[in-house]
Each structure stands twice: as C-alpha cells, then as structure tokens.
XYZ file of C-alpha atoms in Angstrom:
521
model
C 142.133 2.400 97.157
C 144.539 5.350 97.403
C 146.631 5.030 100.526
C 147.488 8.747 100.250
C 143.823 9.708 100.715
C 143.599 7.501 103.795
C 146.799 8.902 105.297
C 145.650 12.463 104.662
C 142.395 11.715 106.482
C 144.332 10.239 109.404
C 146.714 13.207 109.481
C 143.769 15.555 109.930
C 143.318 14.055 113.409
C 146.967 13.258 114.094
C 148.792 14.091 117.327
C 149.330 16.587 118.829
C 146.165 18.145 117.378
C 144.085 15.062 118.187
C 141.479 16.955 120.175
C 138.747 14.648 118.862
C 140.425 11.532 120.212
C 139.993 12.069 123.925
C 139.146 8.579 125.085
C 138.895 5.039 123.775
C 135.192 5.269 123.017
C 135.653 8.360 120.885
C 138.650 6.773 119.190
C 136.551 3.754 118.246
C 133.856 6.022 116.831
C 136.491 7.786 114.716
C 137.843 4.464 113.407
C 134.349 3.295 112.410
C 133.586 6.630 110.727
C 136.805 6.474 108.656
C 136.238 2.853 107.681
C 132.771 3.712 106.391
C 134.072 6.839 104.661
C 136.447 4.666 102.632
C 133.766 2.051 101.884
C 135.003 -0.586 104.339
C 132.713 -2.781 106.417
C 133.581 -2.099 110.103
C 132.614 -5.685 110.966
C 134.042 -7.650 108.010
C 137.441 -6.595 106.616
C 138.322 -7.189 102.953
C 140.194 -10.343 101.892
C 142.932 -8.869 99.659
C 146.360 -7.805 100.913
C 146.100 -4.156 99.836
C 142.673 -3.837 101.443
C 143.787 -5.402 104.722
C 146.854 -3.127 104.795
C 144.767 0.033 104.435
C 142.073 -1.269 106.803
C 144.765 -2.019 109.409
C 146.340 1.387 108.899
C 143.025 3.067 109.709
C 142.518 0.998 112.870
C 146.115 1.588 113.955
C 146.625 5.131 112.710
C 143.868 7.166 114.380
C 145.665 9.605 116.670
C 149.169 8.650 115.530
C 151.701 11.431 114.778
C 152.186 12.484 111.154
C 155.722 11.104 111.001
C 154.530 7.544 111.592
C 151.645 7.915 109.148
C 154.045 9.208 106.499
C 156.196 6.143 107.062
C 153.408 3.643 106.468
C 152.235 5.389 103.297
C 155.561 4.586 101.578
C 155.335 1.768 99.007
C 158.753 0.402 100.047
C 157.509 0.032 103.636
C 154.334 -1.738 102.549
C 156.316 -4.159 100.375
C 158.871 -4.771 103.116
C 156.077 -5.492 105.573
C 154.395 -8.076 103.359
C 157.714 -9.730 102.593
C 158.506 -9.995 106.313
C 154.964 -11.221 107.051
C 155.103 -14.074 104.550
C 158.612 -15.051 105.661
C 157.678 -14.870 109.375
C 160.624 -12.523 109.798
C 159.476 -9.481 111.799
C 163.048 -8.551 112.665
C 163.767 -8.357 108.950
C 160.980 -5.799 108.595
C 162.485 -3.692 111.350
C 165.900 -3.756 109.684
C 164.422 -2.814 106.301
C 162.571 0.145 107.843
C 165.727 1.356 109.592
C 167.625 1.005 106.302
C 164.911 2.915 104.419
C 164.926 5.777 106.918
C 168.684 6.216 107.052
C 169.586 9.816 106.185
C 166.027 10.864 105.370
C 164.154 13.829 106.876
C 161.536 11.359 108.073
C 164.147 9.668 110.286
C 164.891 13.049 111.875
C 161.158 13.712 112.426
C 160.721 10.361 114.185
C 163.771 10.924 116.392
C 162.651 14.465 117.209
C 159.329 13.162 118.497
C 161.140 10.456 120.507
C 159.011 7.796 118.860
C 160.002 4.245 119.752
C 160.037 2.904 116.210
C 160.099 -0.772 117.142
C 157.073 -0.361 119.367
C 155.113 1.280 116.537
C 156.155 -1.298 113.928
C 155.178 -4.069 116.287
C 151.814 -2.465 117.093
C 150.983 -2.076 113.396
C 152.009 -5.670 112.660
C 149.844 -7.001 115.468
C 146.916 -4.939 114.202
C 147.439 -6.280 110.658
C 147.411 -9.877 111.938
C 144.238 -9.169 113.912
C 142.507 -7.780 110.815
C 143.858 -10.595 108.620
C 142.334 -13.174 110.963
C 138.971 -11.382 110.851
C 139.080 -11.337 107.043
C 138.846 -15.135 106.946
C 141.134 -15.344 103.907
C 143.530 -18.306 103.748
C 146.022 -16.060 101.901
C 147.213 -14.727 105.249
C 147.973 -18.114 106.801
C 150.101 -19.124 108.583
C 149.932 -16.111 110.878
C 153.439 -15.093 111.999
C 154.594 -14.416 115.550
C 155.037 -10.661 115.314
C 157.705 -9.870 117.905
C 160.180 -7.196 116.826
C 162.570 -7.718 119.710
C 165.077 -10.507 120.048
C 164.154 -10.885 123.717
C 160.889 -12.541 124.802
C 157.588 -10.695 125.005
C 157.269 -11.814 128.641
C 160.092 -9.442 129.636
C 159.112 -6.424 127.521
C 157.036 -4.585 130.097
C 159.659 -5.185 132.789
C 162.475 -3.871 130.582
C 160.535 -0.792 129.490
C 159.519 0.011 133.070
C 163.105 -0.345 134.288
C 164.650 1.934 131.672
C 161.961 4.631 131.771
C 164.034 6.868 134.023
C 167.428 5.215 133.633
C 170.385 7.365 134.664
C 174.137 6.827 134.822
C 175.885 3.505 135.511
C 178.400 4.206 132.752
C 181.212 2.813 134.906
C 179.478 -0.582 134.971
C 179.083 -0.770 131.200
C 182.650 0.465 130.681
C 183.968 -2.249 133.001
C 181.983 -4.936 131.179
C 183.197 -3.702 127.788
C 186.784 -3.808 128.993
C 186.218 -7.352 130.277
C 184.933 -8.447 126.855
C 187.730 -6.626 125.026
C 190.439 -8.356 127.063
C 188.964 -11.873 127.302
C 187.909 -14.343 124.636
C 184.856 -15.345 126.669
C 183.702 -15.223 130.264
C 181.287 -14.538 133.105
C 180.946 -10.968 134.387
C 178.797 -10.504 137.495
C 177.371 -7.281 138.919
C 176.867 -7.704 142.672
C 174.844 -5.335 144.829
C 172.307 -4.997 147.613
C 168.578 -4.842 146.941
C 167.634 -1.555 145.327
C 171.077 -0.707 143.937
C 169.815 -0.957 140.352
C 171.086 -4.365 139.250
C 167.943 -5.298 137.321
C 167.857 -1.872 135.730
C 171.460 -2.263 134.601
C 170.544 -5.608 133.056
C 167.448 -4.139 131.389
C 169.381 -1.181 129.994
C 172.042 -3.413 128.475
C 169.390 -5.630 126.888
C 167.498 -2.619 125.556
C 170.579 -0.992 124.031
C 172.134 -4.168 122.628
C 169.062 -6.367 122.010
C 170.821 -9.172 123.853
C 169.281 -12.556 124.680
C 168.174 -12.362 128.294
C 166.449 -13.967 131.219
C 165.073 -12.216 134.304
C 164.642 -14.534 137.278
C 161.529 -13.466 139.190
C 160.815 -15.382 142.365
C 157.303 -13.984 142.812
C 156.298 -15.245 139.337
C 157.835 -18.676 139.765
C 160.040 -17.787 136.798
C 163.296 -18.790 138.444
C 164.090 -22.385 137.539
C 166.807 -23.862 135.343
C 164.415 -25.582 132.923
C 162.486 -22.344 132.285
C 165.727 -20.444 131.747
C 166.966 -23.015 129.213
C 163.644 -23.082 127.372
C 163.609 -19.300 127.021
C 167.254 -18.898 125.993
C 166.948 -21.803 123.552
C 164.013 -20.132 121.779
C 165.847 -16.818 121.632
C 169.027 -18.302 120.172
C 167.165 -20.448 117.634
C 165.220 -17.405 116.461
C 168.200 -15.065 116.358
C 170.709 -17.391 114.681
C 168.337 -19.660 112.721
C 169.730 -22.754 114.465
C 168.722 -26.122 113.033
C 167.748 -29.241 115.009
C 168.269 -27.408 118.292
C 164.829 -27.800 119.863
C 166.157 -30.146 122.547
C 169.765 -28.955 122.770
C 171.294 -28.116 126.142
C 172.865 -24.723 126.763
C 176.457 -25.813 126.083
C 175.484 -27.275 122.703
C 173.466 -24.177 121.808
C 176.412 -21.924 122.563
C 178.712 -24.099 120.433
C 176.278 -23.860 117.511
C 176.036 -20.098 117.849
C 179.812 -19.650 118.148
C 180.253 -21.244 114.726
C 178.014 -18.556 113.229
C 179.840 -15.635 114.849
C 182.325 -13.649 112.785
C 185.562 -12.338 114.279
C 183.828 -9.034 115.047
C 180.704 -10.621 116.567
C 179.949 -11.392 120.208
C 177.154 -13.196 121.936
C 176.256 -11.624 125.274
C 173.542 -13.307 127.327
C 172.136 -11.245 130.195
C 170.831 -13.079 133.265
C 169.334 -11.083 136.121
C 168.918 -12.061 139.793
C 170.849 -15.300 140.175
C 170.050 -15.015 143.883
C 166.368 -15.687 143.141
C 167.028 -19.010 141.380
C 165.445 -22.093 142.938
C 167.493 -25.163 142.098
C 167.829 -28.276 144.206
C 170.321 -30.095 141.999
C 174.025 -29.379 142.398
C 176.343 -27.694 139.950
C 176.200 -24.170 138.632
C 173.060 -22.096 139.081
C 170.806 -22.450 136.038
C 173.264 -25.135 134.877
C 175.502 -22.458 133.398
C 178.304 -24.201 131.488
C 181.709 -24.481 133.206
C 183.344 -23.646 129.871
C 182.350 -21.247 127.110
C 183.174 -21.013 123.385
C 185.122 -18.016 122.147
C 183.233 -14.710 121.823
C 180.485 -15.881 124.204
C 179.911 -13.833 127.371
C 177.424 -13.742 130.230
C 176.456 -10.539 132.031
C 175.008 -11.679 135.374
C 173.522 -9.841 138.363
C 172.981 -11.053 141.894
C 172.792 -9.952 145.506
C 175.777 -10.534 147.834
C 176.325 -14.205 148.626
C 178.301 -16.526 150.870
C 180.900 -18.814 149.330
C 178.680 -21.891 149.571
C 175.928 -20.103 147.607
C 178.093 -18.833 144.753
C 177.494 -21.920 142.612
C 179.346 -20.635 139.558
C 182.368 -22.804 138.875
C 184.190 -22.109 135.609
C 187.891 -22.890 136.174
C 188.925 -22.436 132.532
C 186.828 -19.336 131.825
C 187.595 -15.724 132.857
C 185.334 -14.693 135.730
C 185.073 -11.152 137.083
C 182.816 -9.360 139.560
C 181.924 -5.716 139.995
C 180.570 -5.107 143.497
C 178.463 -1.942 143.505
C 179.150 -1.635 147.251
C 182.896 -1.253 146.638
C 184.576 1.861 147.982
C 185.931 2.682 144.518
C 182.357 3.009 143.223
C 180.797 5.050 146.033
C 181.431 8.450 144.426
C 180.364 7.209 140.978
C 177.154 5.736 142.390
C 176.393 8.945 144.254
C 176.712 10.936 141.022
C 174.297 8.528 139.335
C 171.876 8.911 142.252
C 172.024 12.698 141.971
C 171.406 12.491 138.240
C 168.355 10.323 138.936
C 166.981 12.870 141.432
C 167.520 15.689 138.941
C 165.578 13.677 136.368
C 162.572 13.542 138.702
C 162.972 17.216 139.549
C 163.358 18.545 136.006
C 162.191 16.004 133.437
C 159.712 13.480 134.828
C 156.339 14.489 133.401
C 154.361 12.762 136.159
C 156.123 14.111 139.232
C 158.363 17.100 138.513
C 155.799 19.850 139.162
C 154.633 18.423 142.499
C 158.183 17.772 143.723
C 159.250 21.276 142.766
C 156.245 22.701 144.628
C 157.205 20.642 147.715
C 160.737 22.038 147.826
C 159.556 25.589 147.080
C 157.082 25.424 149.973
C 160.029 24.641 152.252
C 162.392 27.230 150.725
C 164.876 24.537 149.715
C 167.246 25.108 146.814
C 167.423 22.534 144.043
C 171.024 21.758 144.921
C 170.279 21.224 148.631
C 167.361 18.960 147.776
C 169.486 16.852 145.441
C 172.396 16.610 147.882
C 170.349 15.789 150.973
C 168.052 13.264 149.302
C 171.101 11.617 147.728
C 172.635 11.287 151.198
C 169.433 9.867 152.658
C 169.130 7.349 149.832
C 172.437 5.705 150.809
C 173.003 5.217 147.067
C 169.864 3.102 146.757
C 167.691 3.663 143.683
C 164.777 1.707 145.123
C 164.604 4.227 147.979
C 164.222 7.027 145.430
C 161.671 5.024 143.459
C 159.420 5.121 146.520
C 160.295 8.432 148.202
C 160.287 10.801 145.211
C 156.810 9.786 143.969
C 155.724 9.844 147.630
C 156.784 13.481 147.899
C 154.909 14.273 144.682
C 151.747 12.561 145.968
C 151.732 14.535 149.203
C 152.684 11.658 151.484
C 155.365 13.781 153.192
C 153.638 17.139 153.383
C 153.939 17.033 157.172
C 157.701 16.427 157.076
C 160.740 18.567 156.415
C 163.628 17.506 154.208
C 165.666 16.394 157.214
C 162.773 14.288 158.508
C 162.638 12.104 155.429
C 163.696 8.507 156.227
C 167.340 7.492 155.902
C 167.851 4.494 153.623
C 165.503 1.901 152.185
C 164.932 -0.175 155.308
C 164.144 2.922 157.389
C 161.814 4.037 154.610
C 159.901 0.769 154.959
C 159.839 1.150 158.735
C 158.650 4.766 158.577
C 155.922 3.819 156.124
C 154.961 0.859 158.329
C 154.548 3.176 161.319
C 152.762 5.903 159.344
C 150.270 3.266 158.225
C 149.716 2.364 161.890
C 150.755 -1.237 161.348
C 151.976 -1.683 164.935
C 148.532 -0.915 166.329
C 146.077 -3.670 167.258
C 143.294 -2.566 164.849
C 145.736 -3.026 161.931
C 146.445 -6.659 162.714
C 144.310 -7.832 159.800
C 146.507 -5.834 157.414
C 149.640 -7.433 158.870
C 147.972 -10.829 158.554
C 147.252 -10.229 154.860
C 150.837 -9.143 154.161
C 152.178 -12.210 155.963
C 149.944 -14.435 153.799
C 151.651 -13.051 150.689
C 155.059 -13.609 152.296
C 154.319 -17.225 153.217
C 152.601 -18.190 149.938
C 155.456 -16.747 147.879
C 153.635 -16.924 144.520
C 150.911 -14.729 142.946
C 147.442 -15.446 144.407
C 144.001 -13.849 143.874
C 142.183 -11.637 146.354
C 139.540 -14.332 146.819
C 142.145 -16.803 148.091
C 143.693 -14.221 150.427
C 140.249 -13.434 151.838
C 139.486 -17.136 152.383
C 142.758 -17.725 154.256
C 142.396 -14.543 156.318
C 138.724 -15.314 156.947
C 137.838 -11.776 155.931
C 135.367 -10.218 153.543
C 136.823 -10.031 150.027
C 136.004 -6.332 149.772
C 137.942 -5.555 152.956
C 140.949 -7.493 151.678
C 140.823 -5.588 148.397
C 140.889 -2.305 150.339
C 144.119 -3.424 152.035
C 145.649 -4.509 148.728
C 144.771 -1.162 147.174
C 146.257 0.650 150.161
C 149.592 -1.124 149.684
C 149.406 -1.211 145.887
C 152.880 0.243 145.301
C 154.448 -2.756 147.050
C 152.539 -5.423 145.167
C 152.843 -6.812 141.678
C 149.482 -7.325 139.991
C 149.232 -9.999 137.290
C 146.349 -11.470 135.348
C 146.692 -15.253 135.540
C 144.042 -17.332 133.782
C 141.563 -14.486 133.999
C 142.180 -13.694 137.682
C 143.973 -10.684 139.159
C 146.734 -12.125 141.342
C 149.021 -10.371 143.823
C 152.582 -10.948 145.000
C 155.282 -8.919 146.798
C 156.841 -6.590 144.224
C 160.463 -6.377 145.304
C 162.891 -8.576 147.214
C 163.878 -5.746 149.567
C 160.301 -5.318 150.827
C 159.973 -9.089 151.117
C 163.105 -9.071 153.303
C 161.616 -6.337 155.467
C 158.396 -8.288 155.961
C 160.297 -11.465 156.795
C 162.119 -9.599 159.560
C 158.773 -8.288 160.783
C 157.438 -11.822 160.744
C 160.344 -13.022 162.897
C 160.094 -10.103 165.306
C 156.372 -10.742 165.614
C 156.868 -14.329 166.790
C 155.970 -13.410 170.387
C 152.392 -12.864 169.186
C 152.520 -16.081 167.151
C 150.829 -14.266 164.303
C 152.849 -15.798 161.495
C 152.332 -19.291 162.947
C 148.610 -18.622 162.693
C 149.086 -17.504 159.095
C 150.788 -20.786 158.245
C 148.073 -22.786 160.004
C 145.348 -20.960 158.100
C 147.178 -21.573 154.805
C 147.483 -25.282 155.621
C 143.790 -25.488 156.566
C 142.797 -23.740 153.351
C 144.878 -26.073 151.164
C 143.539 -29.166 152.927
C 139.976 -27.946 152.433
C 140.616 -27.235 148.753
C 142.002 -30.730 148.176
C 139.134 -32.425 150.012
C-alpha cells in the first residue's frame, strides 16, 4: 500500500478547500469511501502495522491541512511513531517529530497555520490505538496510554480554555523567574481576588513550560490532599521514570526527582487555587513539604487569606508572594486588561465583528471603548469574560457605554435584576440556584427537579437560561451541573444571606435533607 497515494487522496479534500466535509455525517461518508477505494474493509481493519497505520491515517486525515498530511507521510515519522507506541513513550514521539521538523520548510508551514502540533500527534495516536483495538491483532498489545502532555488529561480542557485569549501578565512571570534565579528552591504565591486571572496565569505557565500541575476545583470535588498527591505522583513518575515510587509521599518524590536534575534543570510544580482546598487535618495545605530539595520550586495561586488560613509553613525555604492587588501592579494590570479588550475587538473570531458593530452604532472610538471598559472592569478579567461576549450577543443593546456595570459584583447584580430575579414569579429560579449553592458538587437536572419539586423540563429551561454561569460535566453518563466560578458562588451566597427574611434558603436546605432521607430509605 503506497502511503503517498493515500496522502494525495486526502490532500484533494484538505483544508481550507474541504467544501465536501461540511458536517460529521458527510465526513464519515468520505472516510468510508476512501477506505473502500484503497481496498480496506470499513468494519474490520487489517492486522498488520503498515495497514493499520494507513487505515488510521485515512480515518484521522479527512479534512486535515496539507502540512499535517505531509508530516505523516514521512517514513521517519512512521518509524518514530511505532517505536514510541511499542515503548509506551508518547512524549518520545513528540520529541522525535520536533527534532525531525527542525529547520525544515514543513515546520514553517505548520507554524504559519498555527497548528497545535501536540494536539494533532495525540489525535492521530488515539485514532491508531482505536483502529488497532478493532483489528483484533495481539501484535498491538499492550495498548499504550497516549498522552502527549506531561500534565494530566483531566486538566487539558481547562488549560486550553484558559489560554485561548491569554494576554499580558509578563510582570508575574518575570517576578517568578527572578525568584527562581535568586533562590535554590522555594514557594512563590500569586495572590488575587476572584477574576483577576490567577488560574489563567497558572494555566499559561503550565502550557508554556509543560510543568507538573494540579488545579484545585471545589465544584468537582477535586480539592483534597490525597487527590493532589496521587496526581502529582503519577506525573513525576512518568516524567522522571521514578522507580518504586507508587506509594511515596511528596517529600520523598521530590528528593528522588532532585537527584535526577542537572545543574541547569529545575522542577516547577504549579498548584492553582489553594483557597479551594478542603483539608481537616493540620499542617500545610495539601501537605506541602516544609522543606524542599535544591532546584525544586512551587508556583502557587490563591485568593486573599487571613493569617490563620495561610497554612504554608516553610521556615527554611524561601517564600515570596506577589499580590495582584498591590499598588505597584495597578498600572501593569490595567495595560494587560486593555490588551485583552483589544484582542476581543480585533482578533477574536467569535465576537470581534459584533462588538465592533456595537461600538460603531454608538459612535464610540476604539480607544474610548478600550479605556472606558478597562475602567469599568476594575482590572478584573472575569468581568470582561462575561461583559464582552454579552455585548457581542446583544445583551446590552439597550445600554450605552457608560451604563455598563462597574466591576464584577455589580455585573452580577445588574444581570440578576435584568433577569427579574427579585420578582416573585422568579422565585423558582432563585430556588434552583440556591440548590446548587447548598449542594456544592455537580448534580443532574433530575435531582435538582426532585429537590425543587418542579417539572424536569422547567428546571432544564432555567439551567439553559443561566448556562454561562454553570459548569456542565458528564458523570457516569449523566449531565451534571455546578456553579462555574467562585466569584459567582460568592455572589449567590450573599444573596442567600440577604434573602434570610423570606427563609428561602432554609427551605432549600430542608428540601435537600428530605430528598436525601428519601433516597436512603
């Protein structure tokens, strides 16, 4: 089977001229047609390595740009893939591909198209494993875990979503670099209010440096010391090929890694949202070690805290904090905010045209829009994450620039009022939101409806109406909902307290208790 003939066939329908591949159904039809054209059975793949490689390339390659197809036709890439597959070393494959591309025109073509190479290599590998399993041949066992990033798959979507429109924050990374350059080890903490971009800073550092990481997420229940240790342990074992470390504690793991580091190496572990950690036992949050080996650093983020909630004691280790609220960072943060607004105005493919139309309809200059929205944001990226798409979607067509809400909390309040949440007929909606606040973990629509004693369809309408504030996850086959961001959770908790005169949240808690008792009966 000539791989060149297959690639040429795929290139005939490659992006951007992939007019035939409009939707998934048509794509599937194209895949089946090509498989038959090259004498493959669309139901039963071949059992040999070369056949599975070409079969996988057809299933993966329909609609892919020519640059990627040209990459996978290279014999060196095919050999490197099989070597990495049999050695269960997907990261090795990535490094070999990067080495192969260095200085070649193909590397320039891939960069020009802004192709995320690791994503494509991972997608092809996963497709190959899928086809290999269908082939039924024992030659492909054991099937490797095809993850091309050092950080866990569970955080990939979060990291990619956070960095999609990343702007600025150079002063934070410069400060952390200086900390590492001047200290042999240590803890560096970025402190800031909700919405100031702490998680995005963490995600950007992980993305750029492929650092081991852990993102504490209260709404997912992913915020306990034992889960943190399990995740970091797996990452360090995989990255440094540690032996007999399956039950090692964090201090022992770091000691093992430090012995493998050269004088020019560093281990940086990124931990986001220490403030969301749930830990009843004393000592440091997440049981972070009070001492660290040389060349081992932690980049931490957290919201402002009181002294009794710091819970990070490391008397013999350098410890430094960068508080994003500090007066010395106000101007730098404002410049980052303005850069973020300009990104939405000029570069964001989803929103730029609608936002530009909004400001043109009001005879506002680009500069005035950027300056005034930056002022209203109070240097809060979360505010912009809601307001700028809201402008693009027409949610503020009845408002002028000056009438836009000031700051994140006022944004929530304005939205609350615009949704009529203070009115009696909306009480069911408030009730549903309070259920999510009180439960605190992802739950399905069916459970919400049972607690609220409402029709499931009506509850789903409310969830859809507030979709931008909820995180939707599929847990054991069920779509489950939780509050998306800590700042909105804080806002709802205040609403819950202020609403105590109507005893609504007490009723929510009683209904939850009744539901749980009934379920256990």
